[in-house]
Amino acid sequence: MPVRRQPSRIADVTSHMWPSGGRHLWPSGETSEVQSHARGHLVYAASGVLALHTERGTSIVPANRVAWTPAGFTHYHRAHGDTDMRIVFLAPSLARLLPDHPSVFLASDLAREVLLALTGPRNYDDAAPGYSRSARSRLLRVLVDELGEAHEQPLHLPEPRDDRLQAIARMLYETPADNATLAELGKTIGASSRTLSRLFRDELGMTFYEWRTQLRIYHALVLLADGHDVIRTAYACGWAGPSSFITAFTDIIGTTPGRYRTSRQTTARTSHPTVVRSSE
């Protein structure tokens, strides 16, 4: 089912960067350059949804999650919905306390407030008093401790390397509502369902149906971020009806799509000031 993109409330990109972090206000669809950093960094979407792409796959970062990218990983970001993106770089002494692979964590209330403080106006507005080095160090330690207590979230969509799996992935990225079985998809690429099942388990660490559910949740987050309602999103992403979509979404995201959509809109109204292009 085709869906129409909602108009953006942000007319342009506004960026503030400083040695320990940054903040970007991005309109929906904005994409960063492909890049890598000498330090690992955390990314938080105060509003909107971010997709973090690395060679390992795609991490989905809605407004209640934090994404971690270790040093040296080539990556890029894409905004879905008007997005308030916050970035915190970590020194190696703190980075070693987090996983050595791209990860997504649930943002506790405390972690969220610390992230917002570490990336707020104190860093780029001369009228706001800045944090001392010792205060910032304490806040960073609290943030890493909070993430260390959180479980990694199932919002990472691994990127297949096998040509046959890549062909299936391309088809389902283009048509996430396709309900073809693995055997039916296998016929189009000349591979048996048994072979494909083994490849999904061995290469991606999940079943085909788990992977497709992750893909559909990713698309659902994008559509909800763009302002589409729950019923339309459910059918556009391949669920038979809203109730099965709500169950799957709640199991993975931790809240219903309706509540998520409402909270995202409320946050967006308070997170996006009048946009003036930064001189940076």
Coordinates of C-alpha atoms in Angstrom, one line a residue:
M1 CA 0.0 0.0 0.0
P2 CA 1.6 3.3 -1.0
V3 CA 1.8 6.0 1.6
R4 CA 2.3 9.7 1.3
R5 CA 5.1 11.5 3.2
Q6 CA 3.8 14.1 5.6
P7 CA 5.2 17.7 5.3
S8 CA 8.3 18.5 7.3
R9 CA 8.2 21.1 10.2
I10 CA 11.9 21.7 9.8
A11 CA 12.8 23.7 6.7
D12 CA 16.6 23.2 6.8
V13 CA 19.4 21.4 8.7
T14 CA 20.8 23.1 11.8
S15 CA 24.0 21.6 13.3
H16 CA 26.0 22.3 16.4
M17 CA 29.2 20.3 17.0
W18 CA 31.8 20.6 19.8
P19 CA 34.7 18.2 20.8
S20 CA 32.6 16.0 23.0
G21 CA 29.3 15.8 21.1
G22 CA 26.8 17.5 18.9
R23 CA 23.2 18.2 18.0
H24 CA 21.5 18.1 14.6
L25 CA 18.0 19.2 13.7
W26 CA 17.1 17.3 10.6
P27 CA 14.1 17.3 8.3
S28 CA 12.7 13.9 7.4
G29 CA 14.8 12.1 4.8
E30 CA 18.1 13.9 5.7
T31 CA 21.1 11.6 5.4
S32 CA 24.6 12.1 6.7
E33 CA 27.8 11.3 4.8
V34 CA 29.4 7.9 5.2
Q35 CA 32.0 8.4 8.0
S36 CA 33.9 6.8 10.8
H37 CA 35.3 8.2 14.1
A38 CA 38.3 7.6 16.2
R39 CA 36.1 7.6 19.3
G40 CA 33.0 5.6 19.9
H41 CA 29.8 7.6 20.1
L42 CA 26.2 7.4 21.4
V43 CA 23.3 8.7 19.3
Y44 CA 19.9 9.6 20.7
A45 CA 16.8 10.8 18.8
A46 CA 15.1 13.2 21.2
S47 CA 12.3 13.1 18.6
G48 CA 11.9 11.3 15.3
V49 CA 13.5 8.1 14.3
L50 CA 17.1 7.5 13.2
A51 CA 18.4 4.6 11.1
L52 CA 22.0 3.9 11.8
H53 CA 23.6 2.0 8.9
T54 CA 26.9 0.1 9.3
E55 CA 28.6 -2.8 7.5
R56 CA 26.9 -5.0 10.1
G57 CA 23.4 -3.9 9.3
T58 CA 20.8 -1.3 10.3
S59 CA 20.1 -0.2 13.8
I60 CA 16.7 1.4 14.3
V61 CA 16.7 4.2 16.9
P62 CA 13.3 5.5 17.9
A63 CA 12.8 8.2 20.5
N64 CA 13.1 5.8 23.5
R65 CA 16.4 4.2 22.5
V66 CA 20.1 5.0 22.4
A67 CA 22.4 3.6 19.7
W68 CA 26.1 2.9 20.3
T69 CA 28.7 2.8 17.5
P70 CA 32.2 1.8 18.5
A71 CA 35.3 3.6 17.2
G72 CA 36.3 2.8 13.6
F73 CA 32.9 1.5 12.3
T74 CA 32.0 3.1 9.0
H75 CA 28.4 4.3 9.2
Y76 CA 25.8 6.9 8.2
H77 CA 22.5 8.1 9.6
R78 CA 19.2 8.8 8.1
A79 CA 16.3 10.7 9.7
H80 CA 12.7 9.5 9.4
G81 CA 10.3 12.2 10.6
D82 CA 11.7 15.5 11.8
T83 CA 14.5 14.4 14.0
D84 CA 16.4 16.0 16.9
M85 CA 19.6 14.0 16.9
R86 CA 22.0 14.1 19.9
I87 CA 25.6 12.8 19.8
V88 CA 27.9 12.0 22.7
F89 CA 31.5 10.9 22.1
L90 CA 33.1 8.6 24.7
A91 CA 36.7 8.4 25.8
P92 CA 38.3 4.9 25.4
S93 CA 38.2 4.4 29.2
L94 CA 34.4 4.6 29.1
A95 CA 33.9 3.1 25.6
R96 CA 35.5 -0.2 26.8
L97 CA 32.5 -0.6 29.2
L98 CA 30.1 -0.9 26.3
P99 CA 29.9 -3.6 23.6
D100 CA 32.5 -3.9 20.8
H101 CA 29.7 -3.9 18.2
P102 CA 26.9 -1.5 17.2
S103 CA 24.1 -1.8 19.7
V104 CA 20.8 -0.3 20.7
F105 CA 19.8 0.2 24.3
L106 CA 16.5 1.3 26.0
A107 CA 16.9 4.8 27.3
S108 CA 15.9 5.0 31.0
D109 CA 14.5 8.3 32.2
L110 CA 17.9 9.1 33.9
A111 CA 19.9 8.2 30.7
R112 CA 17.6 10.4 28.6
E113 CA 17.9 13.4 30.9
V114 CA 21.7 13.0 31.1
L115 CA 21.9 12.8 27.3
L116 CA 19.8 15.9 26.9
A117 CA 21.9 17.8 29.4
L118 CA 25.2 16.7 27.8
T119 CA 23.9 17.9 24.4
G120 CA 21.9 20.9 25.4
P121 CA 22.5 24.7 25.0
R122 CA 25.3 24.8 27.6
N123 CA 27.5 23.4 24.8
Y124 CA 26.7 25.9 22.0
D125 CA 24.9 28.9 23.5
D126 CA 27.1 31.6 25.0
A127 CA 24.2 32.8 27.1
A128 CA 24.0 29.4 28.9
P129 CA 26.6 28.5 31.6
G130 CA 28.7 25.5 30.5
Y131 CA 29.6 22.4 32.5
S132 CA 32.9 22.1 34.2
R133 CA 35.2 19.3 33.1
S134 CA 34.6 17.4 36.4
A135 CA 30.8 17.8 36.1
R136 CA 30.8 16.5 32.5
S137 CA 32.9 13.5 33.5
R138 CA 30.5 12.6 36.3
L139 CA 27.5 12.9 33.9
L140 CA 29.2 10.7 31.3
R141 CA 30.0 8.0 34.0
V142 CA 26.3 8.0 35.1
L143 CA 25.2 7.7 31.4
V144 CA 27.5 4.7 30.8
D145 CA 26.5 3.1 34.0
E146 CA 22.8 3.4 33.1
L147 CA 23.5 1.8 29.7
G148 CA 25.5 -0.9 31.3
E149 CA 22.4 -1.9 33.3
A150 CA 20.2 -1.9 30.2
H151 CA 19.7 -4.9 28.0
E152 CA 20.5 -4.6 24.3
Q153 CA 17.3 -4.1 22.3
P154 CA 16.2 -6.2 19.3
L155 CA 16.2 -3.3 17.0
H156 CA 19.3 -4.2 14.9
L157 CA 18.5 -5.6 11.4
P158 CA 21.6 -7.5 10.3
E159 CA 22.8 -7.1 6.8
P160 CA 23.0 -10.4 4.9
R161 CA 26.2 -11.2 3.0
D162 CA 25.1 -14.2 1.0
D163 CA 23.8 -13.3 -2.5
R164 CA 20.6 -15.3 -2.0
L165 CA 19.7 -13.6 1.2
Q166 CA 20.6 -10.2 -0.2
A167 CA 18.1 -10.8 -3.1
I168 CA 15.4 -11.7 -0.6
A169 CA 16.3 -8.6 1.5
R170 CA 16.0 -6.3 -1.5
M171 CA 12.5 -7.7 -2.3
L172 CA 11.2 -7.2 1.2
Y173 CA 12.8 -3.8 1.7
E174 CA 10.8 -2.7 -1.4
T175 CA 7.6 -4.4 -0.4
P176 CA 7.5 -5.1 3.3
A177 CA 3.8 -6.1 3.1
D178 CA 4.7 -9.1 0.9
N179 CA 3.5 -12.2 2.8
A180 CA 5.2 -14.7 0.6
T181 CA 6.6 -17.7 2.5
L182 CA 10.3 -18.5 2.5
A183 CA 9.6 -21.4 0.1
E184 CA 7.8 -19.0 -2.3
L185 CA 10.6 -16.4 -2.1
G186 CA 13.2 -19.2 -2.6
K187 CA 11.6 -20.2 -5.9
T188 CA 12.2 -16.7 -7.3
I189 CA 15.9 -16.9 -6.6
G190 CA 16.5 -20.6 -7.1
A191 CA 17.1 -21.8 -3.5
S192 CA 15.3 -24.2 -1.3
S193 CA 13.6 -23.1 1.9
R194 CA 15.8 -25.4 3.9
T195 CA 19.0 -23.8 2.5
L196 CA 17.6 -20.3 3.1
S197 CA 16.5 -21.2 6.7
R198 CA 20.0 -22.4 7.5
L199 CA 21.6 -19.3 6.0
F200 CA 19.3 -17.0 8.1
R201 CA 20.3 -18.9 11.3
D202 CA 24.0 -19.3 10.5
E203 CA 24.6 -15.8 9.0
L204 CA 22.1 -13.6 10.8
G205 CA 21.4 -15.4 14.0
M206 CA 17.7 -15.4 13.6
T207 CA 14.9 -17.1 11.6
F208 CA 13.5 -15.7 8.4
Y209 CA 10.3 -14.8 10.2
E210 CA 12.1 -13.0 13.0
W211 CA 14.2 -11.0 10.5
R212 CA 11.1 -10.1 8.5
T213 CA 9.3 -8.9 11.7
Q214 CA 12.3 -6.7 12.5
L215 CA 12.2 -5.3 9.0
R216 CA 8.5 -4.6 9.3
I217 CA 8.9 -2.9 12.6
Y218 CA 11.6 -0.7 11.1
H219 CA 9.2 0.3 8.3
A220 CA 6.4 0.9 10.8
L221 CA 8.6 3.2 12.9
V222 CA 9.3 5.2 9.7
L223 CA 5.7 5.5 8.8
L224 CA 4.6 6.5 12.3
A225 CA 7.4 9.1 12.4
D226 CA 6.0 10.5 9.2
G227 CA 2.6 10.9 10.8
H228 CA 0.7 8.0 9.5
D229 CA -2.0 6.4 11.6
V230 CA -1.8 2.9 13.2
I231 CA -4.3 1.2 10.9
R232 CA -2.7 2.4 7.7
T233 CA 0.7 1.5 9.0
A234 CA -0.3 -2.0 10.0
Y235 CA -1.6 -2.9 6.5
A236 CA 1.3 -1.1 4.7
C237 CA 3.8 -3.3 6.7
G238 CA 2.1 -6.6 6.1
W239 CA 0.0 -7.3 9.2
A240 CA -3.4 -8.8 8.7
G241 CA -4.9 -6.2 11.0
P242 CA -4.2 -3.6 13.6
S243 CA -4.4 -6.0 16.6
S244 CA -1.6 -8.3 15.4
F245 CA 0.5 -5.3 14.5
I246 CA -0.1 -3.7 17.9
T247 CA 1.0 -7.0 19.6
A248 CA 4.2 -7.3 17.5
F249 CA 5.1 -3.7 17.9
T250 CA 4.5 -3.7 21.7
D251 CA 6.6 -6.8 22.1
I252 CA 9.6 -5.2 20.4
I253 CA 9.3 -1.5 21.2
G254 CA 7.8 -1.8 24.7
T255 CA 4.7 0.4 24.0
T256 CA 1.8 0.4 21.7
P257 CA 2.1 2.1 18.3
G258 CA -0.6 4.6 19.2
R259 CA 1.1 5.6 22.4
Y260 CA 4.5 5.8 20.6
R261 CA 3.1 8.0 17.9
T262 CA 1.4 10.3 20.4
S263 CA 4.5 10.6 22.6
R264 CA 6.7 11.3 19.5
Q265 CA 4.4 14.1 18.4
T266 CA 4.4 15.6 21.8
T267 CA 8.2 15.5 22.1
A268 CA 8.5 17.0 18.6
R269 CA 6.5 20.0 19.5
T270 CA 8.8 20.8 22.4
S271 CA 12.1 19.7 20.8
H272 CA 12.1 21.8 17.6
P273 CA 12.5 25.5 18.1
T274 CA 12.3 28.0 15.2
V275 CA 15.1 26.8 12.9
V276 CA 17.9 29.2 11.9
R277 CA 20.8 27.8 10.0
S278 CA 23.9 27.6 12.1
S279 CA 27.1 29.3 10.9
E280 CA 29.0 26.1 11.7

